[in-house]
PDB file of C-alpha atoms in Angstrom:
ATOM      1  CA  UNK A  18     -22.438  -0.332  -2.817  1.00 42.00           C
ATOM      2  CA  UNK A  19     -22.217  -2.249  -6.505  1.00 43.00           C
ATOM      3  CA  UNK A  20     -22.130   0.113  -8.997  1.00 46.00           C
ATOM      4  CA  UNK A  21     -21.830   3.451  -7.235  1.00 50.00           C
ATOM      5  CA  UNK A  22     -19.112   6.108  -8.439  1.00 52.00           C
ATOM      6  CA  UNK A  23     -16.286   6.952  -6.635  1.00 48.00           C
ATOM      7  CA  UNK A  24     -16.581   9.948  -4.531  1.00 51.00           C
ATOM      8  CA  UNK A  25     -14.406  12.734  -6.179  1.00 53.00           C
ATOM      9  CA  UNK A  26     -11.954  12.576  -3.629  1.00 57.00           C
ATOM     10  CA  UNK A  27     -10.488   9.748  -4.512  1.00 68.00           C
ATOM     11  CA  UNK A  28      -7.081   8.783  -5.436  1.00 80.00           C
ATOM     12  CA  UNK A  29      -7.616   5.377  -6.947  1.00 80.00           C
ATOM     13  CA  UNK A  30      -7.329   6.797 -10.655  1.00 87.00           C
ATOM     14  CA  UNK A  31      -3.990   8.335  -9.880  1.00 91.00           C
ATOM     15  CA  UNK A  32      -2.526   5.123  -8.699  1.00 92.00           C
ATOM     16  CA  UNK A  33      -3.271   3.101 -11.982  1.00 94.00           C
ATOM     17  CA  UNK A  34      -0.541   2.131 -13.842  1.00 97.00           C
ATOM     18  CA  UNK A  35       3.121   0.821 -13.939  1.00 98.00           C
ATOM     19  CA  UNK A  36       5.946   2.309 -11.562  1.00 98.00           C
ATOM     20  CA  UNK A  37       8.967   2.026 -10.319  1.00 99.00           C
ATOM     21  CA  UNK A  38       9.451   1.956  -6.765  1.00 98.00           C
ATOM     22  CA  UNK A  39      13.162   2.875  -5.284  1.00 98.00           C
ATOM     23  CA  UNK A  40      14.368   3.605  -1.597  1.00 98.00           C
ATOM     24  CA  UNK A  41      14.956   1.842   1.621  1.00 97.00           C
ATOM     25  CA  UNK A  42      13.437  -1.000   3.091  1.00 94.00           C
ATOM     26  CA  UNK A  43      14.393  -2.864   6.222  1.00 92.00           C
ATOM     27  CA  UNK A  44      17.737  -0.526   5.644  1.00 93.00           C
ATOM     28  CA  UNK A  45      18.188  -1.980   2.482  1.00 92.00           C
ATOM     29  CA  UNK A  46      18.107  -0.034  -0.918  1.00 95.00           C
ATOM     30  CA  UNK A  47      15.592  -1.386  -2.921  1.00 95.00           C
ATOM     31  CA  UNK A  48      14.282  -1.538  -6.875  1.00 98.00           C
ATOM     32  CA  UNK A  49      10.557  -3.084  -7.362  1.00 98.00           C
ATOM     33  CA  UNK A  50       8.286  -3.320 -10.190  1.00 98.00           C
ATOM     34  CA  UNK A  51       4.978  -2.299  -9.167  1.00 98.00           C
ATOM     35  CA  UNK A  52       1.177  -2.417 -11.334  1.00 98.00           C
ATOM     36  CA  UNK A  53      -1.649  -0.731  -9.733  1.00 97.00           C
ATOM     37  CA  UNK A  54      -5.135  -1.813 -11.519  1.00 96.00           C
ATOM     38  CA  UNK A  55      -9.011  -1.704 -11.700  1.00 93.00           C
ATOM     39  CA  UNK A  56     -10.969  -4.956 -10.439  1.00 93.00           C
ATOM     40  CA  UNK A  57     -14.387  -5.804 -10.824  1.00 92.00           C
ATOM     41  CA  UNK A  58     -15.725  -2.807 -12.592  1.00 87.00           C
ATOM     42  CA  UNK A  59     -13.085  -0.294 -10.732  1.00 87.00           C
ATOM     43  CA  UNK A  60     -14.860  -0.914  -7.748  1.00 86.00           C
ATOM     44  CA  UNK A  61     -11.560  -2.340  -6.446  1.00 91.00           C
ATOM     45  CA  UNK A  62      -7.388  -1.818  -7.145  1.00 94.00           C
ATOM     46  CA  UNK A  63      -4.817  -4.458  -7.006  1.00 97.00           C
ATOM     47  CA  UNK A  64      -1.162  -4.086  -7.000  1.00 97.00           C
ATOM     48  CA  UNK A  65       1.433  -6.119  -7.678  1.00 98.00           C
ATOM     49  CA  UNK A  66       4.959  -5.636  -5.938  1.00 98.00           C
ATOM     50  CA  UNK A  67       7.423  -7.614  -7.299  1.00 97.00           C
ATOM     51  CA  UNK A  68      11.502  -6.687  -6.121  1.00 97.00           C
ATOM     52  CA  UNK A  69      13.756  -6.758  -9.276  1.00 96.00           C
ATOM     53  CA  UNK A  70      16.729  -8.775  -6.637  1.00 92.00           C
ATOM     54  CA  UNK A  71      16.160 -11.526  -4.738  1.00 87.00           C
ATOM     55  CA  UNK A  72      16.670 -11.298  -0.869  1.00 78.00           C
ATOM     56  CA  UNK A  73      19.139 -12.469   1.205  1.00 76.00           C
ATOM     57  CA  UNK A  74      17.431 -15.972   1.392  1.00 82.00           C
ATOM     58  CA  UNK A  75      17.172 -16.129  -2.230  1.00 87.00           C
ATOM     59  CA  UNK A  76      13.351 -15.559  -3.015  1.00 89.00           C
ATOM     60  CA  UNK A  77      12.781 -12.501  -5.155  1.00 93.00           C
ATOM     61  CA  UNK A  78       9.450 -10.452  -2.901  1.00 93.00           C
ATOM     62  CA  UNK A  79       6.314 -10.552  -4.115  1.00 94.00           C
ATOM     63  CA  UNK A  80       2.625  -8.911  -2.840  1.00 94.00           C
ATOM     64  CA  UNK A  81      -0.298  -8.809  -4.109  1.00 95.00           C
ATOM     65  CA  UNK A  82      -2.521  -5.826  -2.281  1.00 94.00           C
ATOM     66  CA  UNK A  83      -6.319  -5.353  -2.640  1.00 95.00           C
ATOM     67  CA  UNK A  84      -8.026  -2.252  -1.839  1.00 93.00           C
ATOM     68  CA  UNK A  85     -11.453  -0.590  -1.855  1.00 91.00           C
ATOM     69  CA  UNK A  86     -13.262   2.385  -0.896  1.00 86.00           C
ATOM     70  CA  UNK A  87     -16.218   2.671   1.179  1.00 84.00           C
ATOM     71  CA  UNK A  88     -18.626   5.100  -1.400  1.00 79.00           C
ATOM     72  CA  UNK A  89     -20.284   6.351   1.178  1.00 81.00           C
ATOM     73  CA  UNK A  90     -18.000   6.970   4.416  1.00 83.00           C
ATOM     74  CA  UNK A  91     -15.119   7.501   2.265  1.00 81.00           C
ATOM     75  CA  UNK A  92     -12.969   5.148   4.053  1.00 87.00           C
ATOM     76  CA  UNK A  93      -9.981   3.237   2.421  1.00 91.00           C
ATOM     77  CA  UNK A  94      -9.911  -0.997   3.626  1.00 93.00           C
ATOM     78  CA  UNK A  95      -6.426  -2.730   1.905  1.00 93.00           C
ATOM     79  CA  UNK A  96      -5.532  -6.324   2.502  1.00 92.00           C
ATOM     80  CA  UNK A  97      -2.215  -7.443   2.012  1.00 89.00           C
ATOM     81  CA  UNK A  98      -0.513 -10.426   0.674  1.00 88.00           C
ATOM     82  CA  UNK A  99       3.118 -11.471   0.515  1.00 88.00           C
ATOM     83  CA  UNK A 100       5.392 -14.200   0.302  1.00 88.00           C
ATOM     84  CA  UNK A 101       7.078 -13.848   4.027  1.00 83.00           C
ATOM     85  CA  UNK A 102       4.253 -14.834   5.784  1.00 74.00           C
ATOM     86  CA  UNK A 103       1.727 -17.668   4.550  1.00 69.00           C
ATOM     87  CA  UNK A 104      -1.979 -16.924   6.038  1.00 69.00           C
ATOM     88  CA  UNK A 105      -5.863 -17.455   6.195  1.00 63.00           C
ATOM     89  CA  UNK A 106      -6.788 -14.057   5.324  1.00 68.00           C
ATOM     90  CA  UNK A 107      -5.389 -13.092   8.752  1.00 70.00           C
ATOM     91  CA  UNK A 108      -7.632 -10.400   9.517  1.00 70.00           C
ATOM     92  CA  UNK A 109      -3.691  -8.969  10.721  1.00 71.00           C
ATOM     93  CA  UNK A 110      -2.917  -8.045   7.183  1.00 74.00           C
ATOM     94  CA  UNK A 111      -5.751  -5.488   6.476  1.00 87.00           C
ATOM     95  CA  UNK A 112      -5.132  -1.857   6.976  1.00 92.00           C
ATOM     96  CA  UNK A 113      -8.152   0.929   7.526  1.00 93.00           C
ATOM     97  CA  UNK A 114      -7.631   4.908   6.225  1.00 93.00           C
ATOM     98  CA  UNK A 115      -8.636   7.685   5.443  1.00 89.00           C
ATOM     99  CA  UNK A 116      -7.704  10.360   2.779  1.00 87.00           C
ATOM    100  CA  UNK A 117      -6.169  13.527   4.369  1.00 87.00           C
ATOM    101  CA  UNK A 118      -5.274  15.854   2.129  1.00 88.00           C
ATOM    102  CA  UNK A 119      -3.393  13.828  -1.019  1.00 91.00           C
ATOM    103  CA  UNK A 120      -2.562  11.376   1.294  1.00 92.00           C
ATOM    104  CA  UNK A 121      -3.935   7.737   2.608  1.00 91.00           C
ATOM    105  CA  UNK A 122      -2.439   6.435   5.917  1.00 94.00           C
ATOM    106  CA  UNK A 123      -3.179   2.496   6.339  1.00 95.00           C
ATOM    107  CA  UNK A 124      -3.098   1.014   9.846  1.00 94.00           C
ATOM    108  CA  UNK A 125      -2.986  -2.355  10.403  1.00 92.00           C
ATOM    109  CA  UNK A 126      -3.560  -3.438  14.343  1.00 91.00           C
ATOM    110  CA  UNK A 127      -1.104  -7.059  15.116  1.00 88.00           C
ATOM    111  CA  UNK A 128      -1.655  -6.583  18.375  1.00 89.00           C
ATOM    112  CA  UNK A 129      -2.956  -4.474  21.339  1.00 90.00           C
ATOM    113  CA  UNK A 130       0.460  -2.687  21.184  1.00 93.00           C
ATOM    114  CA  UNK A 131       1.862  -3.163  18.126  1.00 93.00           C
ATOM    115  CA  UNK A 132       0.777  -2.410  14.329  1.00 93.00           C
ATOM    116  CA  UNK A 133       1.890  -1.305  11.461  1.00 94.00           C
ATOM    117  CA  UNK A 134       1.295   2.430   9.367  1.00 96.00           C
ATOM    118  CA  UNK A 135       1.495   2.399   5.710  1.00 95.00           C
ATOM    119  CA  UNK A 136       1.050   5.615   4.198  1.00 96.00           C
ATOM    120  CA  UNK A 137       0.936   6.384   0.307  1.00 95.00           C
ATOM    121  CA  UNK A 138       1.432  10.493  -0.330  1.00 96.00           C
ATOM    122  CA  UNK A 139       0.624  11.902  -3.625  1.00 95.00           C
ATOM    123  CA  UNK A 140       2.817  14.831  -5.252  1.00 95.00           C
ATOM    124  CA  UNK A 141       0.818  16.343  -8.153  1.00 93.00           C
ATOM    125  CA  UNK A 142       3.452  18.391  -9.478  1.00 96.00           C
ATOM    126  CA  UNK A 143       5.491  15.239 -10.402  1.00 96.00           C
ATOM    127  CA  UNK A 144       2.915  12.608 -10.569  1.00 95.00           C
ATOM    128  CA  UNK A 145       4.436  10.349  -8.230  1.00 97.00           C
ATOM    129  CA  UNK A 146       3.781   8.585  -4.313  1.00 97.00           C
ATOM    130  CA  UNK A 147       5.892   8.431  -1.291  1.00 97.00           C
ATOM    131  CA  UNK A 148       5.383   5.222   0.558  1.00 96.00           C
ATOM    132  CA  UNK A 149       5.762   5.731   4.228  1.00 98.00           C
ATOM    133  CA  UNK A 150       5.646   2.462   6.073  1.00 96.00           C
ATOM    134  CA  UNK A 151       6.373   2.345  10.480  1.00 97.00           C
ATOM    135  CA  UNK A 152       6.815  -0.082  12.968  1.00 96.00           C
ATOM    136  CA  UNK A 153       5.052   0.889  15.848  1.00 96.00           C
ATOM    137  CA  UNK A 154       5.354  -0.738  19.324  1.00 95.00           C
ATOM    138  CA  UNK A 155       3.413   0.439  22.548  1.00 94.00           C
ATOM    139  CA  UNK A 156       3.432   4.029  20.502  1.00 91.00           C
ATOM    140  CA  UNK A 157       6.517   4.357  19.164  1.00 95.00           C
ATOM    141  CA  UNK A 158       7.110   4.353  15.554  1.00 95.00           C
ATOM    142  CA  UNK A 159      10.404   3.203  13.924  1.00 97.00           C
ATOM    143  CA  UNK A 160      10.745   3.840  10.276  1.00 97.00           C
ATOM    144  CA  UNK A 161      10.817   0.358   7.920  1.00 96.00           C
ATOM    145  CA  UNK A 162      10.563   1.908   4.754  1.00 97.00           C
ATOM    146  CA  UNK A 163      10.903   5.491   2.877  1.00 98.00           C
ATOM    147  CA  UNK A 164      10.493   4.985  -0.633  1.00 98.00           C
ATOM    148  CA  UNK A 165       8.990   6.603  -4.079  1.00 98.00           C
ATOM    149  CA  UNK A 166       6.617   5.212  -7.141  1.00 98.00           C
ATOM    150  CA  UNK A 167       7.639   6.939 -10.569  1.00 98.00           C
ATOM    151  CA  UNK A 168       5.858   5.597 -13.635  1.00 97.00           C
ATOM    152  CA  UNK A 169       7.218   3.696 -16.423  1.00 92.00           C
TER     153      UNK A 169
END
């Protein structure tokens, strides 16, 4: 896979770059600072989430979130990092997708009945994402987060 292009199809290149990200989380309205960028030759993004207000218990939220692209299948892999949960590269905290349409829905599996959807949906005419993100238990999915990326 080193040094092969992107397939066409991909939205990496529309992701880099500095946003804004405002909505809900956890029912709570919510301002972050977010960087999407190339790693390693733009085989790979990061981003970097960082809330401008601290929560409740006084630490400001931070992630850091890899992802990469299969060349050849086309599928998305993203492995997530924040500061509520400390672990080994739990293999919990990476998501699998696939692009549909100008969209990339992220599962990650926690258990054999509960996991976690995370899907980023691209609007051309304005150049900006909707984050999606669901709890879902035994099937049912409960909304955690509605949000939107603008750039800066």
């Amino acid at each position: 896979m080193f040094g092969q292009a992107l397939h066409p199809d991909s939205l990496f290149p529309r992701l880099i770059g500095h946003w804004v990200l405002r909505g809900t989380i956890a029912r709570q309205q919510t301002v972050h600072d977010v960087t999407f960028e190339w790693l390693l030759g733009r085989e790979y993004v990061q981003m970097h989430d960082v809330s401008r207000k601290p929560a409740l218990n006084g630490r400001t939220y931070e992630a850091v979130v890899l992802f990469g692209r299969d060349p050849q299948t086309g599928a998305y892999a993203c492995m997530w990092l924040d500061n509520t949960a400390a672990a080994a590269f739990d293999p919990q905290g990476i998501g699998r997708g696939s692009v549909a349409g100008d969209s990339v829905p992220f599962l990650f599996h926690y258990t054999a009945t509960d996991s976690f959807h995370t899907t980023f949906v691209y609007d051309r005419a304005t150049d900006s994402w909707q984050w999606h993100m669901d709890n879902d238990s035994s099937g049912v999915r409960r909304p955690f987060a509605r949000v939107t990326l603008t750039r800066r």
